[in-house]
PDB file of C-alpha atoms in Angstrom:
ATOM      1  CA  UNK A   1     -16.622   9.620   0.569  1.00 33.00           C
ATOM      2  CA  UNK A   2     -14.152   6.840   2.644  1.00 35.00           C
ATOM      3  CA  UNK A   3     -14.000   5.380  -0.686  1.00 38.00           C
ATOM      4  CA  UNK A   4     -13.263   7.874  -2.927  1.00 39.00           C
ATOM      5  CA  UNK A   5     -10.661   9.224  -0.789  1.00 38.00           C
ATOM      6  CA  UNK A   6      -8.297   6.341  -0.501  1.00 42.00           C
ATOM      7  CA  UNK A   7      -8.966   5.318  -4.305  1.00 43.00           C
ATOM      8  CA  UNK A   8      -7.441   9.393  -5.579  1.00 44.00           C
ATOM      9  CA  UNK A   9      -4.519   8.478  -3.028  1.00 48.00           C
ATOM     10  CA  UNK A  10      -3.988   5.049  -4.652  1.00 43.00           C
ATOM     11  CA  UNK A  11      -4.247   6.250  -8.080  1.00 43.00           C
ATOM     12  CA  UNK A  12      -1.499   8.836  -6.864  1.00 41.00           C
ATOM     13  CA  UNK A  13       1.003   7.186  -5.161  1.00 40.00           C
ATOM     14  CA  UNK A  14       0.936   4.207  -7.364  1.00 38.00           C
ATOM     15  CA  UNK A  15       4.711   3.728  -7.046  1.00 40.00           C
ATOM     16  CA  UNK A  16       5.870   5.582  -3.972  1.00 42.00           C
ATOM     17  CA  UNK A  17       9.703   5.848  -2.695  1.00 42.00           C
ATOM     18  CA  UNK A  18      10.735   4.950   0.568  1.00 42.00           C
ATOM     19  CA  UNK A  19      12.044   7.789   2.366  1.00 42.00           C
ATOM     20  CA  UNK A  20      10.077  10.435   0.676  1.00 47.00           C
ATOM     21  CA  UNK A  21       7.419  13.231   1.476  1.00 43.00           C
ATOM     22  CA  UNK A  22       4.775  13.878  -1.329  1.00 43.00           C
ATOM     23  CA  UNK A  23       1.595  16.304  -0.818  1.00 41.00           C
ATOM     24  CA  UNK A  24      -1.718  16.254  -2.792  1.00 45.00           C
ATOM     25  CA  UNK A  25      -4.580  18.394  -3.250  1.00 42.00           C
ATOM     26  CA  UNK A  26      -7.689  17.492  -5.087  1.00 45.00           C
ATOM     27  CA  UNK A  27     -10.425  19.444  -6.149  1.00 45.00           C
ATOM     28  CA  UNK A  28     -13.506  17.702  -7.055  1.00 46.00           C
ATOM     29  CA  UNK A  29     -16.692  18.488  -9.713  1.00 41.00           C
ATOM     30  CA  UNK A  30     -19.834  17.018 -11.314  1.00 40.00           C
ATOM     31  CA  UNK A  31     -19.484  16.849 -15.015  1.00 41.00           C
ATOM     32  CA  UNK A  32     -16.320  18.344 -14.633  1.00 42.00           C
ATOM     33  CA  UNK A  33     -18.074  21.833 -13.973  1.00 44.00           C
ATOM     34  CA  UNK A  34     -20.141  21.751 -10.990  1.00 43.00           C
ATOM     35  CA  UNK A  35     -17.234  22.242  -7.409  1.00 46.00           C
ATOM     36  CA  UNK A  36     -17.905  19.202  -4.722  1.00 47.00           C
ATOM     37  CA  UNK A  37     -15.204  19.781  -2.958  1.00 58.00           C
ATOM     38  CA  UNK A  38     -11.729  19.160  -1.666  1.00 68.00           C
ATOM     39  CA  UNK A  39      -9.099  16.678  -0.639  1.00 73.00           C
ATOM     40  CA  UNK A  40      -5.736  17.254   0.428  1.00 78.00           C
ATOM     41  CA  UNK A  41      -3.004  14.490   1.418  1.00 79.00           C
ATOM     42  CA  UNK A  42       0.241  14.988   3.192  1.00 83.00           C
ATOM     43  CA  UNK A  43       2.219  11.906   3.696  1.00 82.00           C
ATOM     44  CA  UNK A  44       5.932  11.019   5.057  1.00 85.00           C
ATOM     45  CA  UNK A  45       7.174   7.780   4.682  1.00 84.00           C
ATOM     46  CA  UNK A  46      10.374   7.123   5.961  1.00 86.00           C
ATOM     47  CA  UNK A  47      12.038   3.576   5.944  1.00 85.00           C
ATOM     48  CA  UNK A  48      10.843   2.322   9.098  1.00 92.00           C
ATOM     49  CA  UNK A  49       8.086   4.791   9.900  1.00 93.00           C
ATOM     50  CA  UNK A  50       5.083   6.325   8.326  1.00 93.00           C
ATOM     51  CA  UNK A  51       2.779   9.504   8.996  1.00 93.00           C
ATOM     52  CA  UNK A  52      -0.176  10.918   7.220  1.00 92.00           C
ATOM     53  CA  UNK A  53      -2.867  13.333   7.145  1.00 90.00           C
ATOM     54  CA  UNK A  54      -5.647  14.126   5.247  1.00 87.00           C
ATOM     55  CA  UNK A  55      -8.613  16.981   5.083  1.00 84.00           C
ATOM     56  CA  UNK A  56     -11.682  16.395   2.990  1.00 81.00           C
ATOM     57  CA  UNK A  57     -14.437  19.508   2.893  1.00 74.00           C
ATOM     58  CA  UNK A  58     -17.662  19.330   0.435  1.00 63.00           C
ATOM     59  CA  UNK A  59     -18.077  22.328  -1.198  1.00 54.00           C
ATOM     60  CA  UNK A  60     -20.457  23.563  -4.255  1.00 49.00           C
ATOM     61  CA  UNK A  61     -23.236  21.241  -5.219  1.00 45.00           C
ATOM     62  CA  UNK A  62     -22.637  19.097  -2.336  1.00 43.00           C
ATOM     63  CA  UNK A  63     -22.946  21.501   0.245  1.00 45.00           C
ATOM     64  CA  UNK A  64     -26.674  21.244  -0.313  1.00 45.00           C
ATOM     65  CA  UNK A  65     -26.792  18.192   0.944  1.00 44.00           C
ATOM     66  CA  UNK A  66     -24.657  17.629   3.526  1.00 55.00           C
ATOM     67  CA  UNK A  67     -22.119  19.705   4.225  1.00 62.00           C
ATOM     68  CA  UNK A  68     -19.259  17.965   5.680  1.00 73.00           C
ATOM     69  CA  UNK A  69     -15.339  18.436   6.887  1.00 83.00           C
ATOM     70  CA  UNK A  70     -13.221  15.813   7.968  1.00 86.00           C
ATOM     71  CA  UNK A  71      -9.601  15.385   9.328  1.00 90.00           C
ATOM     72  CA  UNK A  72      -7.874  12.755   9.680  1.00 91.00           C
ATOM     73  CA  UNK A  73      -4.311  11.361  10.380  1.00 94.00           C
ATOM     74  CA  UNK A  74      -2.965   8.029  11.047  1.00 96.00           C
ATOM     75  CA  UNK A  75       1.193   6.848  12.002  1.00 96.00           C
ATOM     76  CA  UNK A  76       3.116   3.626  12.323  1.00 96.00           C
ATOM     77  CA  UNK A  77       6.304   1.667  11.599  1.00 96.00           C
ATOM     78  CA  UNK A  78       7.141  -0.169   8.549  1.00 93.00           C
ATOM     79  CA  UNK A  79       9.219  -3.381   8.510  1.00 93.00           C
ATOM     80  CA  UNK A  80       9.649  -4.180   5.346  1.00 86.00           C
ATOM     81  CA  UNK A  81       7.164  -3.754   3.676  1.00 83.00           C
ATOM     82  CA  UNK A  82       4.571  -4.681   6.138  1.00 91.00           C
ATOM     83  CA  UNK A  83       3.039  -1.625   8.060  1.00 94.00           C
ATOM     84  CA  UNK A  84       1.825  -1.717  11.443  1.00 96.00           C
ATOM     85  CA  UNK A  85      -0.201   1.199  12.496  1.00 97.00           C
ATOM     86  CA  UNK A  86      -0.095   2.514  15.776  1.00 97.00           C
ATOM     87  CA  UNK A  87      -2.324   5.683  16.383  1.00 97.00           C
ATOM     88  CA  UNK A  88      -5.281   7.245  13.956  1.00 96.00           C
ATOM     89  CA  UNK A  89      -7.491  10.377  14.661  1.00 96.00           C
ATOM     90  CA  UNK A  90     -10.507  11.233  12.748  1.00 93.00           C
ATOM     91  CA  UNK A  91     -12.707  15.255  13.340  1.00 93.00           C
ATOM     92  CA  UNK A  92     -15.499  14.720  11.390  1.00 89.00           C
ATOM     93  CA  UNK A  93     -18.056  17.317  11.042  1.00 85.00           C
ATOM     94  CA  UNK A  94     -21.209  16.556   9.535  1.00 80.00           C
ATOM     95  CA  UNK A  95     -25.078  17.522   8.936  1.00 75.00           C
ATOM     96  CA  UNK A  96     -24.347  19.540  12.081  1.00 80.00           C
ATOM     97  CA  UNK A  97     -22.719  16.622  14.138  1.00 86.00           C
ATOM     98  CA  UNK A  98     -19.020  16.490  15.424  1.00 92.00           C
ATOM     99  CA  UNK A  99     -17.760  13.333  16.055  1.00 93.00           C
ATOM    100  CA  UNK A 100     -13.726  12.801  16.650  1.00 95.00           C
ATOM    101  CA  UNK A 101     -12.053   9.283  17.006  1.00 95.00           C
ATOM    102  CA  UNK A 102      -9.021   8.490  18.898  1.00 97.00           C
ATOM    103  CA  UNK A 103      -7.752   4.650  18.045  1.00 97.00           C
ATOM    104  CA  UNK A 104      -4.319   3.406  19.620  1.00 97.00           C
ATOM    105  CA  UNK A 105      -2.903  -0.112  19.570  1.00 96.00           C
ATOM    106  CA  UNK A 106      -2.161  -0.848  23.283  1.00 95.00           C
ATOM    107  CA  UNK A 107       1.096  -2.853  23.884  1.00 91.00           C
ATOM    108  CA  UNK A 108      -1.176  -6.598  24.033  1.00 93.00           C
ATOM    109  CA  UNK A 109      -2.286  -5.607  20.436  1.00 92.00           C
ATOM    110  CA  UNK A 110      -5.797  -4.385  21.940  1.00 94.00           C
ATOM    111  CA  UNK A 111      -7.429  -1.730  19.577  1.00 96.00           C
ATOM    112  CA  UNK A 112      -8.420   0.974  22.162  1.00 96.00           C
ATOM    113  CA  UNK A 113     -10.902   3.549  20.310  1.00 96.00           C
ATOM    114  CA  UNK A 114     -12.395   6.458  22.083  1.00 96.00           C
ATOM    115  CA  UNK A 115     -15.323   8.017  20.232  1.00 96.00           C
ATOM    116  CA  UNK A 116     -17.220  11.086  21.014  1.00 96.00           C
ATOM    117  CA  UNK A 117     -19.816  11.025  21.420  1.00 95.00           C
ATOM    118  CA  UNK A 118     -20.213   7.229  21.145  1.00 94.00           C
ATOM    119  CA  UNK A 119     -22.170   5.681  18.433  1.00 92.00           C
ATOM    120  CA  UNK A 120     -25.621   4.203  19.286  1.00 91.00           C
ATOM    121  CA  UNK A 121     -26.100   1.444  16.964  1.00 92.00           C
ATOM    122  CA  UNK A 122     -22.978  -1.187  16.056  1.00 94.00           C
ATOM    123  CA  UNK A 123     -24.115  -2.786  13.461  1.00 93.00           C
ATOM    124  CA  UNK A 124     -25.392  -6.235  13.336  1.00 93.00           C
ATOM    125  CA  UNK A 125     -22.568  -8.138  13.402  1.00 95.00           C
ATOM    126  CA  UNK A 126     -20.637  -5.700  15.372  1.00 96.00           C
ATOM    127  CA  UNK A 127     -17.076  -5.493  14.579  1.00 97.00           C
ATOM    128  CA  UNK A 128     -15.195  -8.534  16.892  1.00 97.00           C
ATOM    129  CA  UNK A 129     -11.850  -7.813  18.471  1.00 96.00           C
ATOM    130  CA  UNK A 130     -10.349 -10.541  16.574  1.00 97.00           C
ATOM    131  CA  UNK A 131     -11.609  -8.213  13.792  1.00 97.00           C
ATOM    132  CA  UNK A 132     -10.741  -4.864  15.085  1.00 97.00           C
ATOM    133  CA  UNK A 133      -6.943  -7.152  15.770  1.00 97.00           C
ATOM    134  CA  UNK A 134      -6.428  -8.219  12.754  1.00 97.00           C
ATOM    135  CA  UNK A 135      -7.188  -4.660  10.649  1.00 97.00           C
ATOM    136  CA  UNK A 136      -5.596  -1.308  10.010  1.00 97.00           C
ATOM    137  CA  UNK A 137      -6.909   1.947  10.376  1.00 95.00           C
ATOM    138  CA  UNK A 138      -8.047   3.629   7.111  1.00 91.00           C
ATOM    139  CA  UNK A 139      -5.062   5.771   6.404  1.00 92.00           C
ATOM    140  CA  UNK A 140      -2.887   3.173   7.438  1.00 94.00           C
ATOM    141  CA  UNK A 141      -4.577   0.662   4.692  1.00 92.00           C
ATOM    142  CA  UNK A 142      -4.067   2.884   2.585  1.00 87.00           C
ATOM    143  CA  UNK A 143      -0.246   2.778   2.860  1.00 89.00           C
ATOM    144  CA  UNK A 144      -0.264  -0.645   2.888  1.00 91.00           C
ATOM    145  CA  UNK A 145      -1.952  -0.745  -0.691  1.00 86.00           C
ATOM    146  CA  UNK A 146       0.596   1.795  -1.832  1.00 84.00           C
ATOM    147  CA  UNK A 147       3.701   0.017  -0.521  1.00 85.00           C
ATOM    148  CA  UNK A 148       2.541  -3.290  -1.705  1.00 86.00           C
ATOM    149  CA  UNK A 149       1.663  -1.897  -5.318  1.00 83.00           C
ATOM    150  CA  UNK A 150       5.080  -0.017  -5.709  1.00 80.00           C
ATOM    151  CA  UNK A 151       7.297  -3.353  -4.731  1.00 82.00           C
ATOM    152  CA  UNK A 152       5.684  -5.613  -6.352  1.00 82.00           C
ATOM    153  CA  UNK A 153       4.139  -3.387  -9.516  1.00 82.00           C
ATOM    154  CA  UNK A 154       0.738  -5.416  -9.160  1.00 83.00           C
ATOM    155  CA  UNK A 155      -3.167  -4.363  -7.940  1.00 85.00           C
ATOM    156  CA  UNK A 156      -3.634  -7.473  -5.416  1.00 89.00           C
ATOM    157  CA  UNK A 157      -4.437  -7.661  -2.397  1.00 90.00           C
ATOM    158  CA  UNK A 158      -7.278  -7.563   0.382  1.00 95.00           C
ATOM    159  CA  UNK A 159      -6.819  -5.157   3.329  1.00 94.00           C
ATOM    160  CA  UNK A 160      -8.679  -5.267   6.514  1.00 97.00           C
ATOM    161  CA  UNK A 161      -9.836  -2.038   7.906  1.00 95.00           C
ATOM    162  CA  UNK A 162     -11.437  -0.766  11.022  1.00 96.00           C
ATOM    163  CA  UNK A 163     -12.623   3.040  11.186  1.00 94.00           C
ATOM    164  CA  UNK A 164     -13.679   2.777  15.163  1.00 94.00           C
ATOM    165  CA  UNK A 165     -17.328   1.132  14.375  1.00 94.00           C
ATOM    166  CA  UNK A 166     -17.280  -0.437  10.799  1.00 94.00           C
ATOM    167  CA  UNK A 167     -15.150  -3.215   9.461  1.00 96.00           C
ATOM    168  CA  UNK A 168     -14.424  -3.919   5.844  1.00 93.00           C
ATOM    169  CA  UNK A 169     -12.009  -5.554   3.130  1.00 93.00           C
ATOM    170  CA  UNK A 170     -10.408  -2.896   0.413  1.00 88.00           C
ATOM    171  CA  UNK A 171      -9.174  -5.844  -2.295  1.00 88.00           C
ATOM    172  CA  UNK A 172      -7.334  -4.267  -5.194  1.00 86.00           C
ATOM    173  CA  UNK A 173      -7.502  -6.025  -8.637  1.00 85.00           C
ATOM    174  CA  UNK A 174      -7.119  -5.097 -12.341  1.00 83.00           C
ATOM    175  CA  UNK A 175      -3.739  -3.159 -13.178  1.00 79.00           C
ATOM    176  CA  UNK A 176      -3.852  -1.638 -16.419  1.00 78.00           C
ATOM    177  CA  UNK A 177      -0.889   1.180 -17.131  1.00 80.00           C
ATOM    178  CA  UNK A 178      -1.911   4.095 -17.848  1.00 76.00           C
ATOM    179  CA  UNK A 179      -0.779   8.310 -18.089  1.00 77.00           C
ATOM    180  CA  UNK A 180      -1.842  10.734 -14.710  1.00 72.00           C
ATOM    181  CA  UNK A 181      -1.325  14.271 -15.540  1.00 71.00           C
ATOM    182  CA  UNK A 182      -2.726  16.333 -12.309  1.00 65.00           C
ATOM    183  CA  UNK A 183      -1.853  17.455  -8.719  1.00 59.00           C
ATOM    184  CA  UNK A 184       1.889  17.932  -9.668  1.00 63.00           C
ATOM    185  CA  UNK A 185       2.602  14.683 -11.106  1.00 65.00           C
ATOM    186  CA  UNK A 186       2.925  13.570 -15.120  1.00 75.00           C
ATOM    187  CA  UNK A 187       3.893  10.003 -15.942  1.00 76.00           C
ATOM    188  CA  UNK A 188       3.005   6.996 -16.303  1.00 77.00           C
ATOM    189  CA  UNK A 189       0.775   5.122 -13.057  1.00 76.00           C
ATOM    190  CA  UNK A 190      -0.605   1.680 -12.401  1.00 77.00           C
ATOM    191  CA  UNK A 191      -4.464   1.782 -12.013  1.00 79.00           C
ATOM    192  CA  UNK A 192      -5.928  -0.524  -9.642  1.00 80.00           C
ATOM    193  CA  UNK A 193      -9.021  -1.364  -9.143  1.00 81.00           C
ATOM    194  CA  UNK A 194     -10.600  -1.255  -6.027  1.00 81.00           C
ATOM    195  CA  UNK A 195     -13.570  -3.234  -4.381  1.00 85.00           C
ATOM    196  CA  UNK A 196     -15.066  -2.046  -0.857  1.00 87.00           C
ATOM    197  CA  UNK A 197     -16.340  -5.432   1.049  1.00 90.00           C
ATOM    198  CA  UNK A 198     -18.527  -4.794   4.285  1.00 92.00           C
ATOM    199  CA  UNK A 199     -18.246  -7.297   6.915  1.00 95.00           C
ATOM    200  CA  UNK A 200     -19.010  -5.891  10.198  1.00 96.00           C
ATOM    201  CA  UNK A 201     -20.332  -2.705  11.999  1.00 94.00           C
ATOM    202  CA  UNK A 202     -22.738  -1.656   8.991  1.00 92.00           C
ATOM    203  CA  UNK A 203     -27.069  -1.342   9.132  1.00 88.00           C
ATOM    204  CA  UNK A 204     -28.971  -2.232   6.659  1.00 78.00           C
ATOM    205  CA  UNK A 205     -29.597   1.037   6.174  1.00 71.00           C
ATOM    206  CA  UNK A 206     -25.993   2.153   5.479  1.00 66.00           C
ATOM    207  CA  UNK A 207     -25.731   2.811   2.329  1.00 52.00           C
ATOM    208  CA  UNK A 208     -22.395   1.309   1.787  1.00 47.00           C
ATOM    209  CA  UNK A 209     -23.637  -2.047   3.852  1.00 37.00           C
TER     210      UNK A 209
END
């Protein structure tokens, strides 16, 4: 679901402007016919700032499974075109659990994260503080990959990212041009290609591990 979410907002802001709001919604379907669900994206990015928010909900098909809601929203500064996140908070409700996330960079570049309720396995590795240092929040990576793809009009890249418990590399590759004709926009994209690496945090019984 992580996955899928952040490659529909690549796809979409492909070549974003600075200084410019854009809003997404996204309904998803097996086979084209079959509802999954939802995603919506609201995004400001400003020249030196950034904020963003997302809401995923499974719907349809999927709801016999695991139903599932999650909000999310992440905000930082941009220099350049570097961003540096600052604050991300995740409600995520799911196979009737409720877990939220509060992660803050503290002023020593510390990656505070309150979770409730707490997870009770890490993973094995657990995620390091060098590694929870060195990574952006999910949202935030996800502006990164944007920003980076619009200046330089190329799918490269690898992103670390830290959700609160797991740790992974998003590394963009291919870059084939291509039409997108949905959610408001029609013109001409660049598609990237996007690999999810798992490093730290996961089980082996993760399925994304």
């Amino acid at each position: 679901m992580r996955l899928g979410l952040i490659a529909l907002f690549v796809a979409f802001i492909a070549t974003p402007a600075m200084a410019d709001t854009f809003s997404l919604e996204y309904q998803g379907s097996a086979l084209a016919i079959i509802p999954l669900g939802s995603i919506t994206v609201d995004a400001s990015i400003e020249d030196n700032s950034y904020d963003i928010q997302t809401h995923m909900q499974s719907g349809g098909l999927l709801n016999i499974f695991e139903h599932m809601n999650i909000a999310a929203s992440a905000s930082g500064a941009i220099d350049g075109d570097h961003v540096i996140w600052r604050r991300y908070d995740l409600d995520h409700h799911y196979a009737r659990k409720h877990r939220i996330i509060a992660m803050n960079v503290a002023d020593n570049g510390e990656v505070v994260a309150q979770i409730n309720p707490t997870y009770r396995l890490w993973g094995s590795p657990p995620t390091s503080d060098e590694q929870r240092r060195s990574a952006r929040d999910p949202l935030s990576s996800m502006v990164a990959m944007a920003i980076d793809v619009g200046e330089h009009q190329r799918c490269q890249g690898s992103y670390p990212t830290f959700d609160g418990r797991f740790f992974y590399r998003l590394e963009l590759s291919g870059g084939a041009r291509g039409h997108f004709d949905s959610a408001g926009y029609d013109g001409e994209v660049l598609k990237c290609t996007m690999a999810y690496v798992a490093v730290a945090g996961f089980e082996g019984t993760d399925s994304w591990g």
